[in-house]
Coordinates of C-alpha atoms in Angstrom, one line a residue:
S1 CA -20.2 261.5 -100.9
V2 CA -17.1 259.0 -100.5
L3 CA -15.2 261.9 -99.3
V4 CA -17.9 262.8 -96.7
G5 CA -18.1 259.1 -95.7
V6 CA -14.1 258.8 -95.3
L7 CA -14.0 261.9 -93.1
I8 CA -16.8 260.7 -90.9
G9 CA -15.6 257.0 -90.5
N10 CA -12.0 257.9 -90.2
T11 CA -12.9 260.6 -87.4
I12 CA -15.2 258.0 -85.5
E13 CA -12.6 255.3 -85.7
A14 CA -9.9 257.6 -84.6
A15 CA -11.9 258.6 -81.8
A16 CA -12.8 255.1 -80.7
D17 CA -9.1 254.1 -81.0
L18 CA -8.2 256.9 -78.7
G19 CA -10.5 255.7 -76.2
A20 CA -9.7 252.2 -76.5
M21 CA -6.0 253.1 -75.9
S22 CA -6.6 255.2 -73.0
A23 CA -8.6 252.3 -71.5
A24 CA -6.0 249.7 -71.9
I25 CA -3.3 252.3 -70.5
V26 CA -5.2 252.9 -67.4
L27 CA -5.1 248.9 -66.9
F28 CA -1.2 249.6 -66.4
V29 CA -1.0 253.2 -65.2
P30 CA -3.8 254.3 -62.8
L31 CA -4.7 257.6 -64.3
P32 CA -7.7 259.3 -65.3
A33 CA -8.6 258.1 -68.8
P34 CA -9.9 261.6 -70.1
L35 CA -6.2 262.7 -69.4
V36 CA -4.8 259.9 -71.0
V37 CA -6.8 260.5 -74.1
I38 CA -5.6 264.1 -74.2
A39 CA -1.9 263.1 -73.9
V40 CA -2.2 260.7 -76.2
A41 CA -3.7 262.6 -79.0
V42 CA -0.9 265.1 -78.3
V43 CA 1.7 262.9 -78.7
I44 CA 0.6 261.6 -81.9
F45 CA -0.3 264.7 -83.2
A46 CA 3.2 266.1 -82.1
L47 CA 4.7 263.2 -84.1
Q48 CA 2.9 264.0 -87.2
V49 CA 3.6 267.8 -87.2
F50 CA 7.3 267.7 -85.7
G51 CA 8.4 264.3 -86.7
S52 CA 10.4 263.6 -90.2
Y53 CA 8.6 261.3 -92.6
K54 CA 11.3 258.7 -91.7
L55 CA 10.8 258.9 -88.0
I56 CA 6.6 258.4 -88.9
R57 CA 7.7 255.4 -91.0
N58 CA 10.0 253.5 -88.8
V59 CA 7.6 254.2 -85.9
F60 CA 4.6 252.6 -88.0
R61 CA 7.2 249.5 -88.8
W62 CA 7.9 248.8 -85.4
L63 CA 4.5 249.4 -84.0
A64 CA 3.0 246.8 -86.3
L65 CA 4.8 243.9 -84.3
A66 CA 2.5 244.9 -81.5
L67 CA -0.1 243.0 -83.8
L68 CA 1.6 239.9 -83.0
A69 CA 0.4 240.0 -79.3
Y70 CA -3.0 239.1 -80.5
V71 CA -1.8 236.0 -82.2
V72 CA 0.0 235.0 -78.7
S73 CA -3.1 235.9 -76.7
A74 CA -5.4 233.6 -79.1
V75 CA -3.0 230.8 -78.5
L76 CA -3.2 231.4 -74.5
A77 CA -7.0 231.4 -74.9
K78 CA -6.4 227.7 -75.9
P79 CA -9.5 227.4 -78.6
D80 CA -11.0 224.0 -79.2
A81 CA -9.0 223.3 -82.4
A82 CA -11.7 221.2 -83.9
S83 CA -14.4 224.2 -83.5
V84 CA -12.0 226.3 -84.8
L85 CA -11.3 224.4 -88.0
R86 CA -14.9 223.8 -88.5
G87 CA -15.9 227.5 -88.0
T88 CA -13.1 228.7 -90.2
L89 CA -13.8 226.4 -93.0
L90 CA -17.7 226.1 -92.8
P91 CA -18.7 229.6 -91.6
K92 CA -22.1 230.0 -90.1
I93 CA -24.2 232.5 -92.4
E94 CA -27.0 234.6 -91.0
F95 CA -29.4 237.0 -92.8
S96 CA -30.0 239.1 -89.5
R97 CA -29.3 242.6 -88.9
E98 CA -26.6 242.2 -86.4
Y99 CA -24.6 239.6 -88.9
L100 CA -25.0 242.0 -91.6
S101 CA -23.7 244.8 -89.5
I102 CA -20.7 243.0 -88.8
L103 CA -20.1 241.9 -92.1
V104 CA -20.3 245.3 -93.4
A105 CA -18.2 246.8 -90.6
I106 CA -15.3 244.1 -91.3
I107 CA -15.7 244.8 -95.0
G108 CA -15.4 248.6 -94.1
T109 CA -12.5 248.1 -92.0
T110 CA -10.6 245.7 -94.8
L111 CA -11.4 247.7 -97.8
S112 CA -12.4 251.0 -96.6
A113 CA -11.7 254.0 -98.9
Y114 CA -8.9 255.8 -96.7
L115 CA -6.6 252.4 -97.2
Y116 CA -6.5 253.1 -100.9
T117 CA -5.4 257.0 -100.7
W118 CA -3.3 256.2 -97.9
Q119 CA -1.6 253.6 -99.7
S120 CA -1.4 255.9 -102.8
N121 CA -0.1 258.9 -100.8
Q122 CA 2.7 257.1 -99.1
E123 CA 4.0 255.7 -102.6
V124 CA 4.3 259.4 -103.1
E125 CA 5.8 260.0 -99.7
E126 CA 8.4 257.1 -100.4
E127 CA 9.5 258.6 -103.7
I128 CA 10.1 261.9 -101.9
A129 CA 12.1 260.0 -99.3
K130 CA 14.2 258.8 -102.3
G131 CA 14.9 262.3 -103.6
R132 CA 12.1 262.8 -106.2
T133 CA 10.8 265.7 -105.0
S134 CA 9.1 267.0 -108.2
L135 CA 6.1 265.7 -110.0
E136 CA 8.1 265.0 -113.2
E137 CA 10.6 262.9 -111.5
R138 CA 7.7 260.8 -110.2
K139 CA 6.0 260.1 -113.2
G140 CA 5.5 256.5 -114.2
A141 CA 6.5 253.4 -112.6
T142 CA 9.0 250.9 -113.7
E143 CA 8.0 247.1 -113.7
S144 CA 10.2 246.4 -110.5
E145 CA 8.5 249.1 -108.5
L146 CA 4.7 248.0 -109.5
R147 CA 5.9 244.2 -108.4
R148 CA 7.5 245.8 -105.1
S149 CA 4.3 247.7 -104.5
R150 CA 2.1 244.4 -105.4
R151 CA 4.2 242.4 -103.0
D152 CA 3.9 245.1 -100.2
I153 CA 0.2 245.1 -100.5
L154 CA -0.1 241.3 -100.3
I155 CA 1.9 240.8 -97.6
G156 CA 0.4 243.7 -95.7
M157 CA -3.2 242.5 -96.4
T158 CA -2.4 238.9 -95.6
F159 CA -0.8 239.9 -92.4
S160 CA -3.8 242.5 -91.4
N161 CA -6.3 239.4 -92.3
L162 CA -4.3 237.2 -90.0
I163 CA -4.4 239.5 -87.1
M164 CA -8.0 240.1 -87.6
Y165 CA -8.5 236.4 -87.5
F166 CA -6.7 236.1 -84.3
I167 CA -8.4 238.8 -82.6
I168 CA -11.7 237.1 -83.5
L169 CA -10.4 233.6 -82.3
S170 CA -9.1 234.9 -79.1
T171 CA -12.6 236.6 -77.9
G172 CA -14.5 234.5 -79.6
S173 CA -13.2 231.2 -78.1
T174 CA -13.3 232.7 -74.4
L175 CA -15.6 235.9 -74.2
Y176 CA -18.4 234.8 -76.4
K177 CA -18.3 231.0 -75.4
A178 CA -18.5 232.5 -71.7
G179 CA -21.5 234.7 -72.8
Q180 CA -19.9 237.8 -72.2
T181 CA -20.9 239.7 -75.4
Q182 CA -21.6 243.2 -73.8
I183 CA -18.4 244.4 -74.1
E184 CA -18.0 248.4 -74.1
T185 CA -14.3 248.6 -74.2
A186 CA -11.2 246.8 -75.4
A187 CA -9.9 247.2 -71.8
Q188 CA -12.9 245.3 -70.8
A189 CA -12.2 242.6 -73.1
A190 CA -8.8 242.2 -71.9
E191 CA -10.0 242.2 -68.1
A192 CA -12.7 239.8 -69.2
L193 CA -10.0 237.6 -70.7
R194 CA -8.0 237.1 -67.4
P195 CA -10.0 234.6 -65.5
L196 CA -11.1 232.9 -68.9
A197 CA -7.3 232.9 -70.6
G198 CA -5.3 233.8 -67.8
D199 CA -3.0 237.0 -67.0
A200 CA -0.7 236.7 -70.1
A201 CA -3.7 236.8 -72.5
S202 CA -4.9 239.7 -71.1
I203 CA -1.9 241.6 -70.7
L204 CA -1.1 240.6 -74.4
F205 CA -4.4 241.7 -75.7
A206 CA -4.2 245.2 -73.7
V207 CA -0.8 245.6 -75.3
G208 CA -2.1 245.0 -78.6
V209 CA -4.9 247.4 -78.2
I210 CA -2.5 249.9 -77.3
G211 CA -0.1 249.5 -80.1
V212 CA -2.9 249.2 -82.8
G213 CA -4.3 252.6 -81.4
F214 CA -0.7 254.2 -81.9
L215 CA -0.6 252.9 -85.2
A216 CA -4.1 253.4 -86.3
V217 CA -4.8 257.0 -85.1
P218 CA -2.1 259.0 -87.1
I219 CA -3.1 256.9 -90.2
M220 CA -7.0 257.8 -89.7
T221 CA -6.1 261.6 -89.0
A222 CA -3.5 261.9 -91.7
G223 CA -5.5 259.6 -94.5
A224 CA -8.5 262.2 -93.8
A225 CA -6.3 265.0 -94.1
F226 CA -4.8 264.0 -97.4
D227 CA -8.2 263.3 -98.8
F228 CA -9.5 266.6 -98.0
A229 CA -6.5 268.7 -99.1
Q230 CA -6.3 267.0 -102.2
A231 CA -10.1 267.6 -102.7
M232 CA -9.5 271.1 -102.0
G233 CA -6.2 271.6 -104.2
W234 CA -3.8 272.2 -100.9
K235 CA -0.3 271.2 -100.5
N236 CA -0.2 268.1 -98.6
S237 CA 2.8 265.9 -97.4
L238 CA 4.3 264.2 -94.0
H239 CA 7.6 265.8 -95.7
A240 CA 6.3 269.1 -95.6
K241 CA 7.0 271.2 -92.6
P242 CA 3.6 272.9 -91.0
R243 CA 4.8 276.3 -92.8
Q244 CA 4.7 274.7 -96.0
A245 CA 1.4 273.0 -95.8
P246 CA -0.3 274.6 -93.0
K247 CA -3.7 273.9 -94.2
F248 CA -3.1 270.1 -94.3
Y249 CA -1.9 270.0 -90.8
I250 CA -4.7 272.2 -89.4
V251 CA -7.0 269.5 -91.0
I252 CA -5.1 266.9 -89.1
G253 CA -5.5 269.1 -86.0
I254 CA -9.0 269.5 -86.3
I255 CA -9.7 265.8 -87.0
T256 CA -7.8 264.9 -83.9
L257 CA -9.5 267.7 -81.8
V258 CA -12.9 266.1 -83.0
A259 CA -11.8 262.7 -82.1
V260 CA -10.8 263.6 -78.7
G261 CA -13.8 265.4 -78.1
L262 CA -16.1 262.4 -79.1
N263 CA -14.6 260.9 -76.1
F264 CA -16.2 263.2 -73.9
F265 CA -19.6 262.5 -74.7
G266 CA -19.8 259.2 -73.0
F267 CA -20.1 257.2 -76.4
N268 CA -19.3 253.2 -76.6
P269 CA -16.0 252.7 -78.4
M270 CA -16.8 249.2 -79.2
K271 CA -19.9 250.2 -81.3
A272 CA -18.5 253.4 -82.4
L273 CA -15.6 251.1 -84.1
V274 CA -18.4 248.9 -85.6
W275 CA -20.4 251.9 -86.9
S276 CA -17.4 253.6 -88.3
G277 CA -16.8 250.4 -90.1
V278 CA -20.3 250.3 -91.3
V279 CA -19.9 253.8 -92.7
Q280 CA -16.8 252.7 -94.3
G281 CA -18.4 249.9 -95.8
F282 CA -21.1 251.8 -97.5
S283 CA -18.6 254.0 -99.1
T284 CA -16.6 251.2 -100.3
P285 CA -18.7 250.0 -103.5
P286 CA -18.7 253.2 -105.4
L287 CA -15.2 253.6 -104.9
L288 CA -14.2 250.5 -106.0
L289 CA -16.1 251.2 -108.8
L290 CA -14.4 254.4 -109.7
I291 CA -11.3 252.7 -109.3
L292 CA -12.1 250.0 -111.8
I293 CA -13.3 252.6 -114.1
M294 CA -10.0 254.6 -114.1
T295 CA -7.7 251.4 -113.9
N296 CA -9.5 250.6 -117.2
N297 CA -9.1 254.0 -118.7
R298 CA -5.7 253.9 -121.3
K299 CA -5.5 257.6 -121.1
I300 CA -4.8 257.4 -117.4
M301 CA -3.0 254.0 -117.1
G302 CA -1.5 253.7 -120.4
D303 CA -0.5 250.2 -121.0
K304 CA -1.0 249.4 -117.4
V305 CA -4.6 248.9 -117.3
N306 CA -6.3 245.7 -115.6
S307 CA -6.0 242.4 -116.9
I308 CA -9.2 240.4 -117.4
S309 CA -8.5 238.4 -114.3
T310 CA -8.4 241.3 -112.1
N311 CA -11.5 243.2 -113.6
I312 CA -13.4 239.9 -113.0
L313 CA -11.9 239.9 -109.1
G314 CA -12.7 243.4 -108.8
G315 CA -16.2 243.2 -110.3
V316 CA -17.2 240.3 -108.2
T317 CA -15.7 242.0 -105.0
T318 CA -17.8 245.2 -105.6
L319 CA -21.2 243.3 -106.5
A320 CA -20.3 241.2 -103.4
I321 CA -19.6 244.3 -100.9
F322 CA -22.8 246.2 -102.5
A323 CA -25.2 243.2 -101.8
A324 CA -24.1 243.2 -98.2
S325 CA -24.6 246.8 -97.9
A326 CA -27.9 246.6 -99.2
G327 CA -28.7 243.4 -97.4
L328 CA -28.2 245.4 -94.2
V329 CA -30.2 248.4 -95.2
A330 CA -32.9 245.8 -96.3
S331 CA -32.6 244.4 -92.9
W332 CA -33.4 248.0 -91.1
F333 CA -36.9 247.7 -92.6
L334 CA -37.8 244.3 -92.2

């Protein structure tokens, strides 16, 4: 069920990102949006299939800088500092269907299942890039490697959550304040920002959407392909050439094709992103529970089992996410 949730969630999210990117690109280049969706998907798929892992890694690293556009956009929106501080430190909590949907969706995009598998898969890819091509060579991890991995994850999660905060800040202090709550595309959000926060904020928001899309779509499609291929016992690696791992790349192609196709059914990308997050959010608690069980098993982890503090933090997090998911389900019937 977790695998199905990942496949559905990743595909919908890839579709929504493709739609959002195309709408944002059309703001700068007057082309038919469907054509842009296809063109962007082809470019991304070609990069995955024909690009080297090092090229893909470097492209991702540079694209991450596009996320800073959201920070600048939020500053240019000139939010009220007192309101921002109050809302940040004393958030308003509601037990409504809409509030819980967004809460679970945020959890789903922050702690979604694909992140864990993507992180572990990329650790393997990095090992291969260092010349450790066999499983025997990659067994185990030194303390310095674990510290590096922990540092990378902490920095990455901190950065991603800060960016999310500034996205909420830039749109909440402008669009929501002006009563514009029926935004169907990221491009509409960017356009709506123009009269409220100026041309620069609007352009930067659109640039951020494009950069995020180019960063997210290949991760969504390849991440789902990694999970499916591993479940089926197929060879999977971005280091592998298509002839070495044909089924892996075929799955990437199928997911990409479905994601493109969804954009021709007139679905709302914004709502699709929310609901894909909800799907991911529902799959998060059971996966976290499985991870906790595995990381406390000495047969699997050896002497690297969880500490008491990690178990407490992981357990509380799992219960909190389960409670949010259960609350959302309950709200559907109340």
